[in-house]
Amino acid sequence: MTHLALLRGINVGGKNSLPMKDLAQMFLDAGCINVRTFIQSGNVIFEAPVGAAGIGDTIKAKIEKRYGYRIPVIIRTSEQLLKTIRENPFLKAGTDGKALHVYFLADSPKASTIAGLDPARSAPDAFHVRGQEIYLHLPNGMARTKLTNAYFDSKLSTICTARNWATVLKLSHMMRAL
């Protein structure tokens, strides 16, 4: 089965430098096959012969041991990523994909924590929480929003990492090509 690992906070703004070649090797050393990376921000497509259970924790431990970084790793299957694409409420409403992003959550948040989110926190930005994803429409871009991973992490008691819509589509395409 094909999986996607989404790492948060590497090679961003000169912080937490991690060469993709080294990252790919960590996945190979963990028993994964057909390992490929996409751009420098921590997207790894791989196959795990016995499933991906534990791969995220293994990679987190390897990164911390070698580089000293505590990097969250979120795993999705190709089916889960396709579902994320199909269920984007902003696309269904006809929103231009250039202003869309997705936060991938490590855990499913409780309904009570979702209810505590402020929909007017960063107008005109908008978001929808569905399962383990937060869909974002950011007409002024990611750099100007107050809908940050720190905000959602603290409010939803989980960890998230963001990807723009073009990257989500490209990763899905790459996963199907294996």
PDB file of C-alpha atoms in Angstrom:
ATOM      1  CA  MET A   1       0.000   0.000   0.000  1.00  0.00           C
ATOM      2  CA  THR A   2       1.204   3.481  -0.861  1.00  0.00           C
ATOM      3  CA  HIS A   3       1.542   5.999   1.948  1.00  0.00           C
ATOM      4  CA  LEU A   4       2.407   9.650   2.340  1.00  0.00           C
ATOM      5  CA  ALA A   5       4.419  11.063   5.219  1.00  0.00           C
ATOM      6  CA  LEU A   6       3.954  14.776   5.842  1.00  0.00           C
ATOM      7  CA  LEU A   7       6.642  16.277   8.043  1.00  0.00           C
ATOM      8  CA  ARG A   8       6.120  19.630   9.704  1.00  0.00           C
ATOM      9  CA  GLY A   9       8.661  22.376  10.019  1.00  0.00           C
ATOM     10  CA  ILE A  10      11.670  21.158   8.070  1.00  0.00           C
ATOM     11  CA  ASN A  11      13.601  23.306   5.609  1.00  0.00           C
ATOM     12  CA  VAL A  12      11.304  26.267   6.291  1.00  0.00           C
ATOM     13  CA  GLY A  13      12.906  29.690   6.538  1.00  0.00           C
ATOM     14  CA  GLY A  14      16.354  28.179   6.988  1.00  0.00           C
ATOM     15  CA  LYS A  15      15.293  26.219  10.081  1.00  0.00           C
ATOM     16  CA  ASN A  16      15.506  22.494  10.726  1.00  0.00           C
ATOM     17  CA  SER A  17      17.593  21.738   7.666  1.00  0.00           C
ATOM     18  CA  LEU A  18      17.150  18.164   6.538  1.00  0.00           C
ATOM     19  CA  PRO A  19      18.347  16.962   3.120  1.00  0.00           C
ATOM     20  CA  MET A  20      15.670  14.970   1.305  1.00  0.00           C
ATOM     21  CA  LYS A  21      18.276  12.366   0.345  1.00  0.00           C
ATOM     22  CA  ASP A  22      18.906  11.683   4.055  1.00  0.00           C
ATOM     23  CA  LEU A  23      15.187  11.629   4.795  1.00  0.00           C
ATOM     24  CA  ALA A  24      14.529   9.142   1.996  1.00  0.00           C
ATOM     25  CA  GLN A  25      17.316   6.928   3.336  1.00  0.00           C
ATOM     26  CA  MET A  26      15.693   6.933   6.776  1.00  0.00           C
ATOM     27  CA  PHE A  27      12.522   5.519   5.216  1.00  0.00           C
ATOM     28  CA  LEU A  28      14.516   2.893   3.330  1.00  0.00           C
ATOM     29  CA  ASP A  29      16.335   1.942   6.538  1.00  0.00           C
ATOM     30  CA  ALA A  30      12.916   1.579   8.228  1.00  0.00           C
ATOM     31  CA  GLY A  31      11.966  -1.089   5.653  1.00  0.00           C
ATOM     32  CA  CYS A  32      10.004   1.045   3.218  1.00  0.00           C
ATOM     33  CA  ILE A  33      10.292   0.635  -0.538  1.00  0.00           C
ATOM     34  CA  ASN A  34       9.683   2.863  -3.573  1.00  0.00           C
ATOM     35  CA  VAL A  35      10.581   5.910  -1.493  1.00  0.00           C
ATOM     36  CA  ARG A  36      10.258   9.284  -3.217  1.00  0.00           C
ATOM     37  CA  THR A  37      10.323  12.828  -1.906  1.00  0.00           C
ATOM     38  CA  PHE A  38       8.601  15.904  -3.283  1.00  0.00           C
ATOM     39  CA  ILE A  39      10.005  19.395  -2.771  1.00  0.00           C
ATOM     40  CA  GLN A  40      12.127  20.232   0.244  1.00  0.00           C
ATOM     41  CA  SER A  41       9.364  20.679   2.812  1.00  0.00           C
ATOM     42  CA  GLY A  42       9.020  17.078   3.952  1.00  0.00           C
ATOM     43  CA  ASN A  43       6.718  15.115   1.678  1.00  0.00           C
ATOM     44  CA  VAL A  44       7.655  11.441   1.387  1.00  0.00           C
ATOM     45  CA  ILE A  45       5.767   8.876  -0.662  1.00  0.00           C
ATOM     46  CA  PHE A  46       6.552   5.271   0.188  1.00  0.00           C
ATOM     47  CA  GLU A  47       5.302   1.731   0.291  1.00  0.00           C
ATOM     48  CA  ALA A  48       5.464  -0.255   3.499  1.00  0.00           C
ATOM     49  CA  PRO A  49       5.335  -4.008   2.886  1.00  0.00           C
ATOM     50  CA  VAL A  50       3.829  -4.686   6.313  1.00  0.00           C
ATOM     51  CA  GLY A  51       1.814  -1.481   6.659  1.00  0.00           C
ATOM     52  CA  ALA A  52       2.767   1.955   7.917  1.00  0.00           C
ATOM     53  CA  ALA A  53       1.988   1.401  11.596  1.00  0.00           C
ATOM     54  CA  GLY A  54       4.888   2.813  13.538  1.00  0.00           C
ATOM     55  CA  ILE A  55       6.728   4.297  10.540  1.00  0.00           C
ATOM     56  CA  GLY A  56       5.955   7.866  11.643  1.00  0.00           C
ATOM     57  CA  ASP A  57       7.325   7.236  15.137  1.00  0.00           C
ATOM     58  CA  THR A  58      10.380   5.478  13.713  1.00  0.00           C
ATOM     59  CA  ILE A  59      11.172   8.402  11.404  1.00  0.00           C
ATOM     60  CA  LYS A  60      10.591  10.954  14.194  1.00  0.00           C
ATOM     61  CA  ALA A  61      13.062   9.063  16.395  1.00  0.00           C
ATOM     62  CA  LYS A  62      15.655   8.825  13.611  1.00  0.00           C
ATOM     63  CA  ILE A  63      15.415  12.573  12.889  1.00  0.00           C
ATOM     64  CA  GLU A  64      15.719  13.472  16.554  1.00  0.00           C
ATOM     65  CA  LYS A  65      18.704  11.158  17.056  1.00  0.00           C
ATOM     66  CA  ARG A  66      20.582  12.352  13.971  1.00  0.00           C
ATOM     67  CA  TYR A  67      19.619  16.037  13.796  1.00  0.00           C
ATOM     68  CA  GLY A  68      18.200  16.867  17.220  1.00  0.00           C
ATOM     69  CA  TYR A  69      14.863  18.059  15.756  1.00  0.00           C
ATOM     70  CA  ARG A  70      11.494  17.017  17.161  1.00  0.00           C
ATOM     71  CA  ILE A  71       9.499  16.859  13.940  1.00  0.00           C
ATOM     72  CA  PRO A  72       5.873  15.732  13.753  1.00  0.00           C
ATOM     73  CA  VAL A  73       5.207  13.125  11.063  1.00  0.00           C
ATOM     74  CA  ILE A  74       1.651  12.605   9.827  1.00  0.00           C
ATOM     75  CA  ILE A  75       0.847   9.580   7.662  1.00  0.00           C
ATOM     76  CA  ARG A  76      -1.926   9.200   5.079  1.00  0.00           C
ATOM     77  CA  THR A  77      -2.745   6.409   2.639  1.00  0.00           C
ATOM     78  CA  SER A  78      -3.420   7.154  -1.013  1.00  0.00           C
ATOM     79  CA  GLU A  79      -7.113   6.416  -0.378  1.00  0.00           C
ATOM     80  CA  GLN A  80      -7.214   8.899   2.495  1.00  0.00           C
ATOM     81  CA  LEU A  81      -5.591  11.570   0.343  1.00  0.00           C
ATOM     82  CA  LEU A  82      -8.093  10.964  -2.467  1.00  0.00           C
ATOM     83  CA  LYS A  83     -10.913  11.317   0.053  1.00  0.00           C
ATOM     84  CA  THR A  84      -9.387  14.611   1.235  1.00  0.00           C
ATOM     85  CA  ILE A  85      -9.448  15.860  -2.353  1.00  0.00           C
ATOM     86  CA  ARG A  86     -12.999  14.690  -3.032  1.00  0.00           C
ATOM     87  CA  GLU A  87     -14.393  16.214   0.164  1.00  0.00           C
ATOM     88  CA  ASN A  88     -12.969  19.723  -0.130  1.00  0.00           C
ATOM     89  CA  PRO A  89     -16.028  21.914   0.573  1.00  0.00           C
ATOM     90  CA  PHE A  90     -14.444  24.963  -1.029  1.00  0.00           C
ATOM     91  CA  LEU A  91     -14.030  23.213  -4.382  1.00  0.00           C
ATOM     92  CA  LYS A  92     -17.638  22.093  -4.257  1.00  0.00           C
ATOM     93  CA  ALA A  93     -18.550  25.770  -3.813  1.00  0.00           C
ATOM     94  CA  GLY A  94     -16.480  26.725  -6.881  1.00  0.00           C
ATOM     95  CA  THR A  95     -13.582  28.396  -5.043  1.00  0.00           C
ATOM     96  CA  ASP A  96     -10.351  28.864  -6.999  1.00  0.00           C
ATOM     97  CA  GLY A  97      -7.778  26.268  -5.962  1.00  0.00           C
ATOM     98  CA  LYS A  98      -4.973  28.845  -5.806  1.00  0.00           C
ATOM     99  CA  ALA A  99      -6.247  30.126  -2.440  1.00  0.00           C
ATOM    100  CA  LEU A 100      -6.827  26.675  -0.923  1.00  0.00           C
ATOM    101  CA  HIS A 101      -4.763  24.830   1.664  1.00  0.00           C
ATOM    102  CA  VAL A 102      -5.227  21.789   3.867  1.00  0.00           C
ATOM    103  CA  TYR A 103      -4.053  21.173   7.406  1.00  0.00           C
ATOM    104  CA  PHE A 104      -3.523  17.462   7.956  1.00  0.00           C
ATOM    105  CA  LEU A 105      -4.204  16.522  11.586  1.00  0.00           C
ATOM    106  CA  ALA A 106      -2.493  13.772  13.533  1.00  0.00           C
ATOM    107  CA  ASP A 107      -5.756  12.950  15.348  1.00  0.00           C
ATOM    108  CA  SER A 108      -9.460  13.497  14.867  1.00  0.00           C
ATOM    109  CA  PRO A 109     -10.534  16.407  17.057  1.00  0.00           C
ATOM    110  CA  LYS A 110     -13.512  16.213  19.380  1.00  0.00           C
ATOM    111  CA  ALA A 111     -16.708  17.965  18.322  1.00  0.00           C
ATOM    112  CA  SER A 112     -16.520  20.136  21.437  1.00  0.00           C
ATOM    113  CA  THR A 113     -13.073  21.466  20.507  1.00  0.00           C
ATOM    114  CA  ILE A 114     -14.151  22.117  16.925  1.00  0.00           C
ATOM    115  CA  ALA A 115     -17.131  24.086  18.249  1.00  0.00           C
ATOM    116  CA  GLY A 116     -14.678  26.299  20.169  1.00  0.00           C
ATOM    117  CA  LEU A 117     -12.926  27.515  17.002  1.00  0.00           C
ATOM    118  CA  ASP A 118     -13.523  31.136  16.005  1.00  0.00           C
ATOM    119  CA  PRO A 119     -14.783  31.318  12.396  1.00  0.00           C
ATOM    120  CA  ALA A 120     -14.142  35.093  12.344  1.00  0.00           C
ATOM    121  CA  ARG A 121     -10.568  34.844  13.667  1.00  0.00           C
ATOM    122  CA  SER A 122      -8.965  35.870  10.378  1.00  0.00           C
ATOM    123  CA  ALA A 123     -11.585  37.282   7.998  1.00  0.00           C
ATOM    124  CA  PRO A 124     -11.847  36.977   5.027  1.00  0.00           C
ATOM    125  CA  ASP A 125     -10.157  33.610   5.572  1.00  0.00           C
ATOM    126  CA  ALA A 126     -12.426  30.621   6.089  1.00  0.00           C
ATOM    127  CA  PHE A 127     -12.029  27.038   7.232  1.00  0.00           C
ATOM    128  CA  HIS A 128     -13.931  23.762   7.538  1.00  0.00           C
ATOM    129  CA  VAL A 129     -12.891  20.895   9.800  1.00  0.00           C
ATOM    130  CA  ARG A 130     -13.742  17.464   8.419  1.00  0.00           C
ATOM    131  CA  GLY A 131     -12.349  14.349  10.043  1.00  0.00           C
ATOM    132  CA  GLN A 132      -8.586  14.684  10.243  1.00  0.00           C
ATOM    133  CA  GLU A 133      -8.354  17.636   7.848  1.00  0.00           C
ATOM    134  CA  ILE A 134      -8.943  21.356   8.022  1.00  0.00           C
ATOM    135  CA  TYR A 135      -9.766  22.881   4.658  1.00  0.00           C
ATOM    136  CA  LEU A 136      -8.725  26.503   4.307  1.00  0.00           C
ATOM    137  CA  HIS A 137      -9.647  29.271   1.912  1.00  0.00           C
ATOM    138  CA  LEU A 138      -6.990  31.965   2.318  1.00  0.00           C
ATOM    139  CA  PRO A 139      -7.583  34.703  -0.272  1.00  0.00           C
ATOM    140  CA  ASN A 140      -4.682  36.777   1.120  1.00  0.00           C
ATOM    141  CA  GLY A 141      -2.321  33.805   1.395  1.00  0.00           C
ATOM    142  CA  MET A 142      -0.874  31.618   4.143  1.00  0.00           C
ATOM    143  CA  ALA A 143       1.606  34.257   5.295  1.00  0.00           C
ATOM    144  CA  ARG A 144      -1.157  36.699   6.292  1.00  0.00           C
ATOM    145  CA  THR A 145      -3.624  34.418   8.047  1.00  0.00           C
ATOM    146  CA  LYS A 146      -4.186  34.009  11.766  1.00  0.00           C
ATOM    147  CA  LEU A 147      -5.366  30.460  11.071  1.00  0.00           C
ATOM    148  CA  THR A 148      -1.958  29.000  11.904  1.00  0.00           C
ATOM    149  CA  ASN A 149      -0.925  25.518  12.877  1.00  0.00           C
ATOM    150  CA  ALA A 150      -0.174  26.853  16.382  1.00  0.00           C
ATOM    151  CA  TYR A 151      -3.773  28.098  16.657  1.00  0.00           C
ATOM    152  CA  PHE A 152      -5.320  24.821  15.520  1.00  0.00           C
ATOM    153  CA  ASP A 153      -2.864  22.684  17.518  1.00  0.00           C
ATOM    154  CA  SER A 154      -3.749  24.491  20.736  1.00  0.00           C
ATOM    155  CA  LYS A 155      -7.504  24.650  20.138  1.00  0.00           C
ATOM    156  CA  LEU A 156      -7.920  21.089  18.837  1.00  0.00           C
ATOM    157  CA  SER A 157      -5.328  19.375  21.068  1.00  0.00           C
ATOM    158  CA  THR A 158      -3.529  17.747  18.166  1.00  0.00           C
ATOM    159  CA  ILE A 159      -0.680  18.401  15.730  1.00  0.00           C
ATOM    160  CA  CYS A 160      -1.161  19.573  12.156  1.00  0.00           C
ATOM    161  CA  THR A 161       0.856  20.406   9.093  1.00  0.00           C
ATOM    162  CA  ALA A 162      -0.267  22.403   6.069  1.00  0.00           C
ATOM    163  CA  ARG A 163       0.053  21.923   2.333  1.00  0.00           C
ATOM    164  CA  ASN A 164      -1.236  24.145  -0.441  1.00  0.00           C
ATOM    165  CA  TRP A 165      -3.818  22.688  -2.791  1.00  0.00           C
ATOM    166  CA  ALA A 166      -1.438  22.340  -5.736  1.00  0.00           C
ATOM    167  CA  THR A 167       0.917  20.265  -3.574  1.00  0.00           C
ATOM    168  CA  VAL A 168      -1.955  18.068  -2.350  1.00  0.00           C
ATOM    169  CA  LEU A 169      -2.951  17.350  -5.956  1.00  0.00           C
ATOM    170  CA  LYS A 170       0.640  16.671  -7.030  1.00  0.00           C
ATOM    171  CA  LEU A 171       1.228  14.294  -4.118  1.00  0.00           C
ATOM    172  CA  SER A 172      -1.939  12.380  -4.955  1.00  0.00           C
ATOM    173  CA  HIS A 173      -0.835  12.102  -8.583  1.00  0.00           C
ATOM    174  CA  MET A 174       2.604  10.848  -7.511  1.00  0.00           C
ATOM    175  CA  MET A 175       1.052   8.274  -5.181  1.00  0.00           C
ATOM    176  CA  ARG A 176      -1.111   6.836  -7.955  1.00  0.00           C
ATOM    177  CA  ALA A 177       1.912   6.647 -10.266  1.00  0.00           C
ATOM    178  CA  LEU A 178       3.660   4.063  -8.059  1.00  0.00           C
TER     179      LEU A 178
END
